[in-house]
Short mmCIF file of C-alpha atoms in Angstrom, two decimals:
data_model
loop_
_atom_site.label_atom_id
_atom_site.label_comp_id
_atom_site.label_asym_id
_atom_site.label_seq_id
_atom_site.Cartn_x
_atom_site.Cartn_y
_atom_site.Cartn_z
CA LEU N 1 -13.86 -50.33 -21.38
CA LEU N 2 -14.01 -47.30 -23.62
CA LEU N 3 -11.28 -44.69 -24.00
CA LEU N 4 -11.74 -41.68 -26.28
CA LEU N 5 -8.93 -39.54 -27.55
CA LEU N 6 -9.27 -36.48 -29.66
CA SER N 7 -6.24 -34.89 -31.19
CA ILE N 8 -3.98 -34.57 -34.20
CA SER N 9 -0.39 -35.12 -32.97
CA ALA N 10 2.69 -36.52 -34.65
CA ALA N 11 4.64 -36.92 -31.39
CA ALA N 12 4.35 -39.93 -29.11
CA VAL N 13 1.90 -39.30 -26.26
CA ASP N 14 1.72 -41.29 -23.01
CA VAL N 15 -1.90 -42.00 -21.98
CA GLN N 16 -2.41 -43.74 -18.67
CA LEU N 17 -5.63 -45.65 -17.84
CA PHE N 18 -6.92 -46.43 -14.36
CA PRO N 19 -10.04 -48.50 -15.16
CA ASP N 20 -10.28 -49.89 -11.62
CA THR N 21 -10.93 -46.33 -10.23
CA THR N 22 -14.02 -44.24 -10.20
CA ARG N 23 -13.80 -40.58 -11.13
CA CYS N 24 -16.50 -38.43 -9.61
CA ILE N 25 -16.74 -34.78 -10.67
CA GLU N 26 -18.37 -33.59 -7.41
CA ASN N 27 -21.46 -35.79 -7.34
CA THR N 28 -21.39 -36.75 -11.05
CA CYS N 29 -19.90 -40.25 -11.49
CA THR N 30 -21.78 -41.67 -14.46
CA LEU N 31 -22.59 -40.55 -17.94
CA ASP N 32 -26.17 -39.35 -18.54
CA ARG N 33 -26.77 -39.54 -22.29
CA LEU N 34 -29.76 -37.20 -22.15
CA GLN N 35 -27.39 -34.55 -20.83
CA TRP N 36 -24.93 -34.81 -23.75
CA PHE N 37 -26.32 -36.39 -26.92
CA ASN N 38 -29.16 -34.54 -28.47
CA LEU N 39 -30.21 -33.22 -31.88
CA HIS N 40 -31.11 -29.52 -32.07
CA SER N 41 -34.71 -30.35 -33.01
CA THR N 42 -38.24 -31.07 -31.77
CA PRO N 43 -40.56 -34.02 -32.74
CA GLY N 44 -43.21 -31.87 -34.49
CA ALA N 45 -44.72 -33.47 -37.53
CA GLY N 46 -43.84 -30.42 -39.64
CA LEU N 47 -40.16 -31.47 -39.52
CA ASN N 48 -40.90 -34.33 -41.82
CA TRP N 49 -39.59 -37.03 -39.51
CA ARG N 50 -39.76 -40.46 -41.20
CA PRO N 51 -39.81 -43.69 -39.22
CA GLU N 52 -36.37 -44.59 -40.46
CA ASP N 53 -34.96 -41.22 -39.28
CA VAL N 54 -36.37 -41.74 -35.77
CA THR N 55 -35.09 -45.36 -35.65
CA LEU N 56 -31.61 -44.18 -36.57
CA VAL N 57 -31.32 -41.27 -34.13
CA SER N 58 -33.13 -42.70 -31.10
CA GLY N 59 -32.46 -46.36 -31.80
CA SER N 60 -29.03 -47.32 -33.15
CA ASP N 61 -27.46 -43.95 -32.28
CA ARG N 62 -29.12 -43.79 -28.81
CA SER N 63 -29.67 -40.02 -28.98
CA HIS N 64 -32.46 -37.59 -28.27
CA LEU N 65 -34.12 -34.32 -29.28
CA GLY N 66 -33.03 -31.31 -27.26
CA ARG N 67 -34.11 -27.78 -28.34
CA GLY N 68 -36.75 -25.80 -30.18
CA PHE N 69 -38.00 -22.24 -30.50
CA VAL N 70 -41.47 -23.27 -29.43
CA LEU N 71 -42.34 -20.13 -27.41
CA SER N 72 -41.75 -17.71 -30.24
CA ALA N 73 -43.51 -20.07 -32.64
CA ALA N 74 -46.59 -19.91 -30.43
CA ALA N 75 -46.46 -16.17 -30.08
CA ALA N 76 -46.38 -15.83 -33.87
CA ASN N 77 -49.38 -18.08 -34.42
CA PRO N 78 -52.55 -15.97 -34.48
CA GLU N 79 -54.69 -19.07 -33.88
CA GLN N 80 -52.80 -19.54 -30.59
CA CYS N 81 -51.95 -16.11 -29.37
CA SER N 82 -53.64 -12.75 -29.65
CA GLU N 83 -54.16 -9.76 -27.40
CA ASP N 84 -56.57 -10.02 -24.55
CA PRO N 85 -59.41 -7.65 -25.45
CA HIS N 86 -59.63 -6.40 -21.86
CA ARG N 87 -55.89 -6.21 -21.08
CA LYS N 88 -53.84 -4.24 -23.58
CA GLY N 89 -50.49 -5.91 -24.48
CA PHE N 90 -51.27 -9.14 -22.56
CA VAL N 91 -52.00 -12.49 -24.22
CA ASP N 92 -55.48 -13.81 -24.24
CA VAL N 93 -54.92 -16.63 -21.65
CA ASP N 94 -58.19 -18.40 -22.34
CA LYS N 95 -57.45 -18.58 -26.05
CA LEU N 96 -53.90 -19.82 -25.47
CA THR N 97 -54.82 -22.58 -23.02
CA ALA N 98 -57.80 -23.71 -25.09
CA TYR N 99 -55.61 -23.97 -28.18
CA CYS N 100 -53.01 -26.13 -26.30
CA GLN N 101 -55.71 -28.37 -24.87
CA LYS N 102 -57.09 -28.92 -28.38
CA ASN N 103 -53.63 -29.17 -30.02
CA PRO N 104 -51.28 -30.87 -27.59
CA SER N 105 -47.56 -31.09 -28.37
CA GLU N 106 -46.96 -33.64 -31.05
CA PHE N 107 -44.44 -36.42 -30.54
CA GLY N 108 -45.11 -38.16 -33.85
CA GLN N 109 -42.83 -41.20 -34.18
CA TRP N 110 -40.86 -40.18 -31.05
CA ALA N 111 -41.20 -41.67 -27.59
CA VAL N 112 -41.74 -39.19 -24.70
CA GLY N 113 -38.63 -40.47 -23.04
CA ASP N 114 -36.50 -39.50 -26.08
CA VAL N 115 -37.52 -35.81 -25.90
CA ASP N 116 -36.02 -33.33 -23.47
CA VAL N 117 -36.61 -30.06 -25.25
CA ILE N 118 -35.11 -26.78 -24.14
CA HIS N 119 -38.10 -24.46 -24.60
CA SER N 120 -36.49 -21.39 -26.23
CA CYS N 121 -37.74 -18.12 -27.64
CA LYS N 122 -36.34 -16.02 -30.45
CA THR N 123 -35.50 -12.50 -29.43
CA GLU N 124 -37.49 -11.23 -32.43
CA ALA N 125 -40.75 -12.34 -30.75
CA PHE N 126 -40.61 -9.42 -28.29
CA TYR N 127 -40.27 -6.55 -30.72
CA THR N 128 -42.66 -5.09 -33.24
CA ASN N 129 -40.01 -4.51 -35.87
CA GLY N 130 -39.00 -8.15 -35.92
CA CYS N 131 -35.28 -7.32 -35.44
CA PRO N 132 -34.34 -7.52 -39.14
CA THR N 133 -31.03 -9.11 -39.92
CA GLY N 134 -28.20 -6.59 -40.29
CA ALA N 135 -30.47 -3.68 -39.26
CA THR N 136 -29.11 -0.76 -37.26
CA THR N 137 -32.42 1.06 -37.18
CA PRO N 138 -36.01 -0.22 -36.85
CA ALA N 139 -37.60 -1.59 -39.99
CA ILE N 140 -40.67 0.41 -39.05
CA ASP N 141 -41.01 3.73 -37.18
CA ALA N 142 -42.53 2.03 -34.12
CA MET N 143 -42.24 2.46 -30.38
CA GLY N 144 -38.77 1.10 -29.94
CA TRP N 145 -38.83 -1.29 -26.94
CA PHE N 146 -41.88 -3.38 -26.43
CA ALA N 147 -42.12 -1.89 -22.92
CA ASN N 148 -43.50 1.19 -24.65
CA TRP N 149 -45.75 -0.78 -26.98
CA ASP N 150 -49.15 0.76 -27.63
CA SER N 151 -51.61 -1.13 -29.87
CA SER N 152 -53.20 2.15 -30.87
CA THR N 153 -49.97 3.58 -32.29
CA ALA N 154 -49.11 3.41 -35.95
CA GLY N 155 -46.65 0.64 -36.67
CA ALA N 156 -48.04 -1.80 -34.07
CA PRO N 157 -48.84 -5.30 -35.32
CA SER N 158 -51.90 -5.27 -37.55
CA ALA N 159 -54.98 -7.37 -36.97
CA GLY N 160 -54.31 -11.04 -37.83
CA SER N 161 -50.48 -10.68 -37.47
CA ARG N 162 -48.33 -11.98 -34.70
CA TRP N 163 -48.96 -11.05 -31.08
CA VAL N 164 -46.20 -9.03 -29.37
CA PRO N 165 -46.13 -8.65 -25.58
CA GLY N 166 -46.86 -5.09 -24.49
CA SER N 167 -44.60 -5.16 -21.40
CA HIS N 168 -42.14 -7.22 -19.52
CA GLN N 169 -44.89 -8.40 -17.22
CA ALA N 170 -47.01 -9.43 -20.27
CA ALA N 171 -44.12 -11.46 -21.54
CA ALA N 172 -43.60 -13.06 -18.14
CA GLU N 173 -47.25 -14.09 -17.97
CA PHE N 174 -47.07 -15.62 -21.43
CA PHE N 175 -44.02 -17.72 -20.49
CA SER N 176 -45.66 -18.98 -17.37
CA VAL N 177 -48.99 -19.81 -18.98
CA TYR N 178 -47.26 -21.53 -21.94
CA MET N 179 -45.08 -23.72 -19.75
CA GLN N 180 -48.05 -24.69 -17.57
CA HIS N 181 -50.38 -25.61 -20.39
CA CYS N 182 -48.43 -25.98 -23.67
CA ALA N 183 -44.97 -27.34 -22.91
CA TYR N 184 -43.84 -30.75 -24.19
CA PRO N 185 -44.74 -33.36 -21.56
CA THR N 186 -41.60 -34.81 -19.90
CA ARG N 187 -40.48 -37.74 -17.87
CA GLN N 188 -37.62 -35.74 -16.52
CA SER N 189 -37.52 -33.88 -13.23
CA HIS N 190 -36.89 -30.52 -14.90
CA TYR N 191 -37.80 -28.06 -17.61
CA PHE N 192 -35.33 -25.76 -19.30
CA VAL N 193 -36.50 -22.34 -20.61
CA GLU N 194 -34.49 -19.71 -22.39
CA VAL N 195 -35.85 -16.16 -22.35
CA ALA N 196 -34.31 -14.91 -25.68
CA ASN N 197 -31.92 -16.34 -28.20
CA GLU N 198 -28.57 -14.49 -28.62
CA PRO N 199 -29.94 -11.03 -27.58
CA ASN N 200 -26.42 -9.59 -27.22
CA VAL N 201 -26.02 -9.55 -31.04
CA LYS N 202 -29.54 -8.22 -31.69
CA VAL N 203 -29.68 -5.08 -29.52
CA GLU N 204 -29.39 -2.66 -32.45
CA ALA N 205 -31.58 -4.54 -34.86
CA CYS N 206 -34.32 -4.74 -32.19
CA ASN N 207 -33.97 -0.95 -31.60
CA THR N 208 -33.46 -1.50 -27.82
CA THR N 209 -30.77 -1.55 -25.17
CA TRP N 210 -28.98 -4.25 -23.27
CA ASP N 211 -30.44 -2.91 -19.97
CA GLU N 212 -33.94 -3.50 -21.34
CA MET N 213 -33.03 -7.04 -22.34
CA ILE N 214 -31.71 -7.69 -18.85
CA ALA N 215 -34.95 -6.35 -17.35
CA LEU N 216 -36.88 -8.72 -19.62
CA HIS N 217 -34.91 -11.67 -18.23
CA ILE N 218 -35.50 -10.53 -14.61
CA ALA N 219 -39.21 -10.13 -15.07
CA ILE N 220 -39.71 -13.57 -16.68
CA ALA N 221 -37.38 -15.32 -14.21
CA GLN N 222 -39.11 -13.81 -11.16
CA ARG N 223 -42.55 -14.80 -12.52
CA MET N 224 -41.43 -18.34 -13.28
CA ASN N 225 -39.72 -18.74 -9.90
CA SER N 226 -42.96 -17.68 -8.20
CA ASP N 227 -45.41 -19.70 -10.29
CA PHE N 228 -43.39 -22.89 -10.24
CA ALA N 229 -42.08 -22.68 -6.66
CA ASN N 230 -44.15 -25.67 -5.52
CA SER N 231 -43.99 -27.70 -8.77
CA THR N 232 -42.59 -31.22 -8.62
CA THR N 233 -40.84 -30.48 -11.89
CA ARG N 234 -37.93 -28.06 -11.39
CA MET N 235 -38.19 -25.02 -13.71
CA TYR N 236 -34.89 -23.57 -14.91
CA THR N 237 -35.20 -20.09 -16.44
CA CYS N 238 -31.97 -19.37 -18.20
CA GLY N 239 -30.13 -16.53 -19.87
CA PRO N 240 -28.75 -14.57 -21.54
CA THR N 241 -28.18 -17.23 -24.15
CA ALA N 242 -25.32 -15.14 -25.38
CA ALA N 243 -23.59 -15.69 -28.72
CA TYR N 244 -19.80 -15.68 -29.33
CA PRO N 245 -18.74 -14.56 -25.79
CA GLU N 246 -15.34 -13.12 -26.76
CA TYR N 247 -14.91 -11.53 -23.41
CA GLN N 248 -11.32 -10.49 -23.88
CA LEU N 249 -11.82 -8.25 -26.89
CA LEU N 250 -10.88 -4.54 -26.61
CA GLY N 251 -9.47 -4.96 -23.11
CA PHE N 252 -12.43 -6.98 -21.88
CA LEU N 253 -14.91 -4.34 -23.20
CA GLU N 254 -17.12 -7.13 -24.41
CA TRP N 255 -17.27 -8.68 -20.94
CA GLY N 256 -18.04 -5.32 -19.31
CA LYS N 257 -20.66 -4.46 -21.87
CA TYR N 258 -22.72 -7.67 -21.77
CA MET N 259 -22.06 -10.57 -19.46
CA LYS N 260 -20.86 -8.62 -16.41
CA PRO N 261 -23.93 -6.40 -16.14
CA PHE N 262 -26.15 -9.36 -16.89
CA LEU N 263 -24.68 -11.29 -13.94
CA ASP N 264 -24.68 -8.21 -11.71
CA LYS N 265 -28.39 -7.49 -12.28
CA ALA N 266 -30.00 -10.83 -13.19
CA GLY N 267 -27.70 -13.35 -11.57
CA ASN N 268 -29.91 -13.71 -8.45
CA ASP N 269 -33.05 -14.32 -10.47
CA VAL N 270 -32.13 -16.59 -13.36
CA ASN N 271 -31.59 -20.20 -12.46
CA CYS N 272 -28.89 -20.99 -14.95
CA LEU N 273 -26.44 -19.40 -17.37
CA SER N 274 -26.96 -20.21 -21.09
CA VAL N 275 -24.22 -19.46 -23.53
CA HIS N 276 -23.30 -20.42 -27.09
CA TYR N 277 -19.68 -21.38 -27.85
CA TYR N 278 -18.52 -21.50 -31.42
CA ASP N 279 -15.31 -21.65 -33.42
CA THR N 280 -15.62 -19.38 -36.47
CA MET N 281 -14.63 -19.99 -40.03
CA TRP N 282 -14.17 -16.49 -41.44
CA SER N 283 -13.81 -17.48 -45.14
CA GLU N 284 -13.31 -20.51 -47.25
CA ASP N 285 -9.62 -20.30 -46.58
CA ALA N 286 -9.03 -23.20 -44.09
CA SER N 287 -6.42 -21.12 -42.20
CA ASN N 288 -8.79 -18.25 -41.58
CA TYR N 289 -10.56 -19.46 -38.50
CA SER N 290 -10.68 -18.74 -34.80
CA ALA N 291 -11.07 -21.46 -32.19
CA THR N 292 -13.03 -21.20 -28.95
CA THR N 293 -11.59 -24.39 -27.60
CA GLY N 294 -8.71 -25.39 -25.28
CA SER N 295 -7.40 -22.92 -22.74
CA TYR N 296 -9.46 -20.14 -24.36
CA LEU N 297 -12.76 -21.92 -23.58
CA LEU N 298 -11.63 -22.93 -20.10
CA ALA N 299 -10.81 -19.31 -19.34
CA GLN N 300 -14.26 -18.16 -20.38
CA LEU N 301 -15.93 -20.79 -18.29
CA ASP N 302 -13.76 -19.94 -15.28
CA LEU N 303 -14.42 -16.19 -15.63
CA GLN N 304 -18.17 -16.67 -15.64
CA SER N 305 -18.17 -19.00 -12.68
CA ALA N 306 -15.69 -17.01 -10.54
CA TYR N 307 -17.39 -13.67 -11.16
CA THR N 308 -20.84 -15.04 -10.28
CA LEU N 309 -19.46 -16.59 -7.08
CA SER N 310 -17.84 -13.24 -6.12
CA VAL N 311 -20.97 -11.25 -6.68
CA HIS N 312 -23.76 -13.59 -5.56
CA ASN N 313 -21.92 -16.08 -3.31
CA LYS N 314 -23.07 -18.90 -5.67
CA THR N 315 -22.37 -20.24 -9.11
CA LEU N 316 -25.00 -20.81 -11.82
CA PRO N 317 -25.23 -24.17 -13.61
CA LEU N 318 -24.67 -24.07 -17.34
CA LEU N 319 -27.16 -24.70 -20.15
CA LEU N 320 -25.02 -25.01 -23.24
CA SER N 321 -27.79 -24.84 -25.75
CA GLU N 322 -25.54 -24.41 -28.79
CA TYR N 323 -21.91 -25.12 -29.50
CA GLY N 324 -19.71 -26.15 -32.45
CA MET N 325 -18.55 -24.26 -35.53
CA SER N 326 -19.97 -21.22 -37.28
CA PHE N 327 -19.38 -19.90 -40.78
CA LYS N 328 -19.18 -16.15 -41.31
CA ASN N 329 -20.11 -16.36 -44.94
CA LYS N 330 -23.47 -17.97 -45.55
CA PRO N 331 -24.74 -19.50 -47.69
CA VAL N 332 -21.81 -21.49 -49.04
CA PRO N 333 -21.82 -24.29 -51.57
CA TYR N 334 -22.23 -27.74 -50.00
CA HIS N 335 -18.97 -29.61 -49.25
CA ALA N 336 -18.33 -32.39 -46.72
CA ALA N 337 -15.41 -30.33 -45.38
CA HIS N 338 -17.90 -28.04 -43.72
CA GLU N 339 -19.20 -31.06 -41.70
CA TRP N 340 -15.61 -31.90 -40.79
CA TRP N 341 -15.15 -28.43 -39.34
CA ILE N 342 -18.42 -28.65 -37.41
CA LEU N 343 -17.46 -32.04 -35.99
CA ARG N 344 -14.01 -30.75 -35.07
CA GLY N 345 -15.44 -27.73 -33.23
CA THR N 346 -18.08 -29.80 -31.51
CA MET N 347 -15.90 -32.63 -30.31
CA GLY N 348 -13.17 -30.46 -28.91
CA LYS N 349 -15.62 -28.53 -26.76
CA LEU N 350 -17.48 -31.61 -25.60
CA MET N 351 -14.34 -33.20 -24.28
CA HIS N 352 -13.82 -30.12 -22.08
CA PHE N 353 -17.44 -30.05 -20.97
CA PHE N 354 -17.16 -33.59 -19.63
CA ASP N 355 -14.54 -32.25 -17.11
CA ILE N 356 -17.23 -29.89 -15.64
CA ALA N 357 -20.07 -32.36 -15.89
CA ASN N 358 -21.33 -31.37 -12.39
CA GLN N 359 -21.91 -27.83 -13.66
CA VAL N 360 -23.61 -28.69 -16.95
CA LEU N 361 -27.37 -29.08 -17.03
CA LYS N 362 -27.34 -29.94 -20.74
CA ALA N 363 -24.93 -29.64 -23.64
CA GLN N 364 -26.67 -29.28 -26.98
CA PRO N 365 -24.44 -29.24 -30.08
CA PHE N 366 -25.74 -27.12 -32.93
CA ILE N 367 -26.57 -29.98 -35.25
CA VAL N 368 -30.08 -29.84 -36.67
CA ASP N 369 -32.41 -32.14 -38.68
CA LYS N 370 -33.49 -31.12 -42.16
CA ALA N 371 -33.67 -27.31 -41.99
CA LEU N 372 -36.90 -27.06 -43.94
CA TRP N 373 -36.97 -23.28 -43.11
CA TRP N 374 -33.82 -22.68 -45.16
CA GLN N 375 -35.04 -21.21 -48.42
CA ASP N 376 -31.79 -20.31 -50.23
CA SER N 377 -30.43 -22.35 -53.01
CA GLU N 378 -27.34 -23.34 -51.08
CA PRO N 379 -27.67 -25.92 -48.24
CA TYR N 380 -27.65 -25.21 -44.59
CA PRO N 381 -24.25 -26.47 -43.29
CA TRP N 382 -25.54 -27.91 -39.95
CA VAL N 383 -28.08 -30.45 -41.23
CA THR N 384 -27.98 -34.18 -40.70
CA TRP N 385 -30.11 -34.74 -43.82
CA ARG N 386 -30.04 -32.67 -47.05
CA LYS N 387 -31.87 -32.85 -50.32
CA GLU N 388 -30.04 -34.34 -53.29
CA ALA N 389 -31.94 -34.94 -56.54
CA GLY N 390 -35.16 -34.59 -54.61
CA GLN N 391 -34.27 -37.22 -52.06
CA TRP N 392 -33.19 -36.92 -48.40
CA VAL N 393 -29.56 -38.12 -47.92
CA GLN N 394 -27.55 -38.35 -44.69
CA THR N 395 -24.67 -36.03 -44.08
CA PRO N 396 -21.48 -36.81 -42.14
CA LEU N 397 -22.84 -34.89 -39.12
CA LEU N 398 -24.75 -38.03 -38.17
CA LEU N 399 -21.35 -39.57 -37.42
CA PHE N 400 -21.27 -37.51 -34.22
CA TYR N 401 -24.11 -39.50 -32.80
CA THR N 402 -22.86 -42.79 -34.25
CA PHE N 403 -19.50 -42.26 -32.74
CA TRP N 404 -20.86 -41.70 -29.22
CA SER N 405 -23.60 -44.31 -29.46
CA ARG N 406 -21.63 -46.93 -27.45
CA VAL N 407 -20.54 -44.56 -24.66
CA GLN N 408 -22.04 -45.24 -21.25
CA GLY N 409 -21.09 -46.12 -17.73
CA THR N 410 -18.89 -44.75 -15.01
CA PHE N 411 -16.12 -42.20 -15.39
CA PHE N 412 -12.66 -43.49 -14.52
CA ARG N 413 -9.33 -41.75 -14.24
CA VAL N 414 -7.33 -41.19 -17.42
CA ALA N 415 -4.13 -39.13 -17.83
CA SER N 416 -2.43 -37.76 -20.90
CA SER N 417 1.14 -36.49 -21.19
CA ASP N 418 0.05 -33.99 -23.82
CA SER N 419 -2.66 -31.46 -23.00
CA ASN N 420 -3.61 -31.28 -26.64
CA VAL N 421 -4.62 -34.87 -26.57
CA GLN N 422 -7.98 -34.82 -24.77
CA VAL N 423 -8.91 -38.08 -23.08
CA GLN N 424 -11.93 -39.35 -21.18
CA GLY N 425 -12.61 -42.85 -19.85
CA TRP N 426 -15.75 -44.76 -18.99
CA ARG N 427 -16.16 -48.22 -17.56
CA ASP N 428 -19.31 -50.14 -18.46
CA ALA N 429 -19.36 -52.16 -15.25
CA PRO N 430 -20.52 -51.71 -11.67
CA PHE N 431 -18.73 -49.40 -9.36
CA PRO N 432 -15.71 -50.84 -7.52
CA GLU N 433 -16.21 -51.51 -3.83
CA GLN N 434 -13.65 -48.87 -2.89
CA GLN N 435 -14.11 -45.56 -4.65
CA GLU N 436 -10.83 -43.81 -5.12
CA PRO N 437 -10.89 -40.06 -4.33
CA GLU N 438 -10.12 -37.45 -6.94
CA PRO N 439 -6.30 -36.96 -7.31
CA GLN N 440 -5.08 -33.77 -5.63
CA SER N 441 -2.24 -33.12 -8.05
CA LEU N 442 -2.26 -29.81 -9.92
CA LYS N 443 -0.74 -31.46 -12.99
#
């Protein structure tokens, strides 16, 4: 029997347990650890995974690896991707497939069963200017959108630099070829692919429009749906991988500007809706933060689902590829309090996500490994290991995985007299002979 409560409350709260019942959320009755407990990382040798790291995460903490920007990394590797000499703007398919056959995905110390990677792509991979951080105009006087890319035009990628797709169809072909020949092998019945990471906050920096980014999603989703229609492994092509969906701002202007048109135009082609949910710490003042948890988060989830159903007569499953806590001011000096805020933002959302387990394909907290890409003198707040006096030391973020390491089994009914006290229950035992239906009360 395992009961989890998450709250800070001085008042007495009545929590009722019904461990002899089975709680099924539609057809989801048991906890799938691969669905919930993953590190935002891949098993590549370049991440400096040590045997003791793998033993901790996959062994005692019973967790997995769940996301990587592998598509954009491939596009940026000139040994892997370059322009087809006979098809302007398209990747050289023979070169790409040959590279992947010679250099298969590395699992290192990790077992194949411990890896269920969301194959994601950075938005910057599609644009010649690289979408510089904070930019409102292109870093180079190039062609604007890659749909107008011309390798003969000044400002196009120079020889030996990264390959950039020359059209939506070129991008779609690259995604399809990569997932057929270069994707991490899996023991699962699915693959998850994200077209672009957080494009809604990169429109200006990429010198493009939201309509163009929607068209990119549609082209890739249609190609993937066609090429993998008869595959025994289900391919989920997801978008828009939106960041900070504050739909209610300015009289729902944010909703009408980004998510609504995406659902209107791409909702029939993408296979799932990927979104990032974060609380935000606006300064080092602990009172200066905004929470995307509780009824606020539930309202966002309901709006997405209800609108999709009204437009397309179906709902889209959710790929929650990042969630937790963000910090407006980066970098910041290291302090364990940052980990506390990250854990707080992560746990509160996860407890809500359990209640819609039937709609969630995967929930990936934004907790990473060692952030070797972080070059600034101050540490990256979301790491599970950081450098101290030249040695790797664990951070409190590993407590997330340790805390959940014992959780398994069948959902059972739990009730709380205070909605601020979030409760979930699992029974590590066989199903009872008589399965009790979901209660019909609106309470």
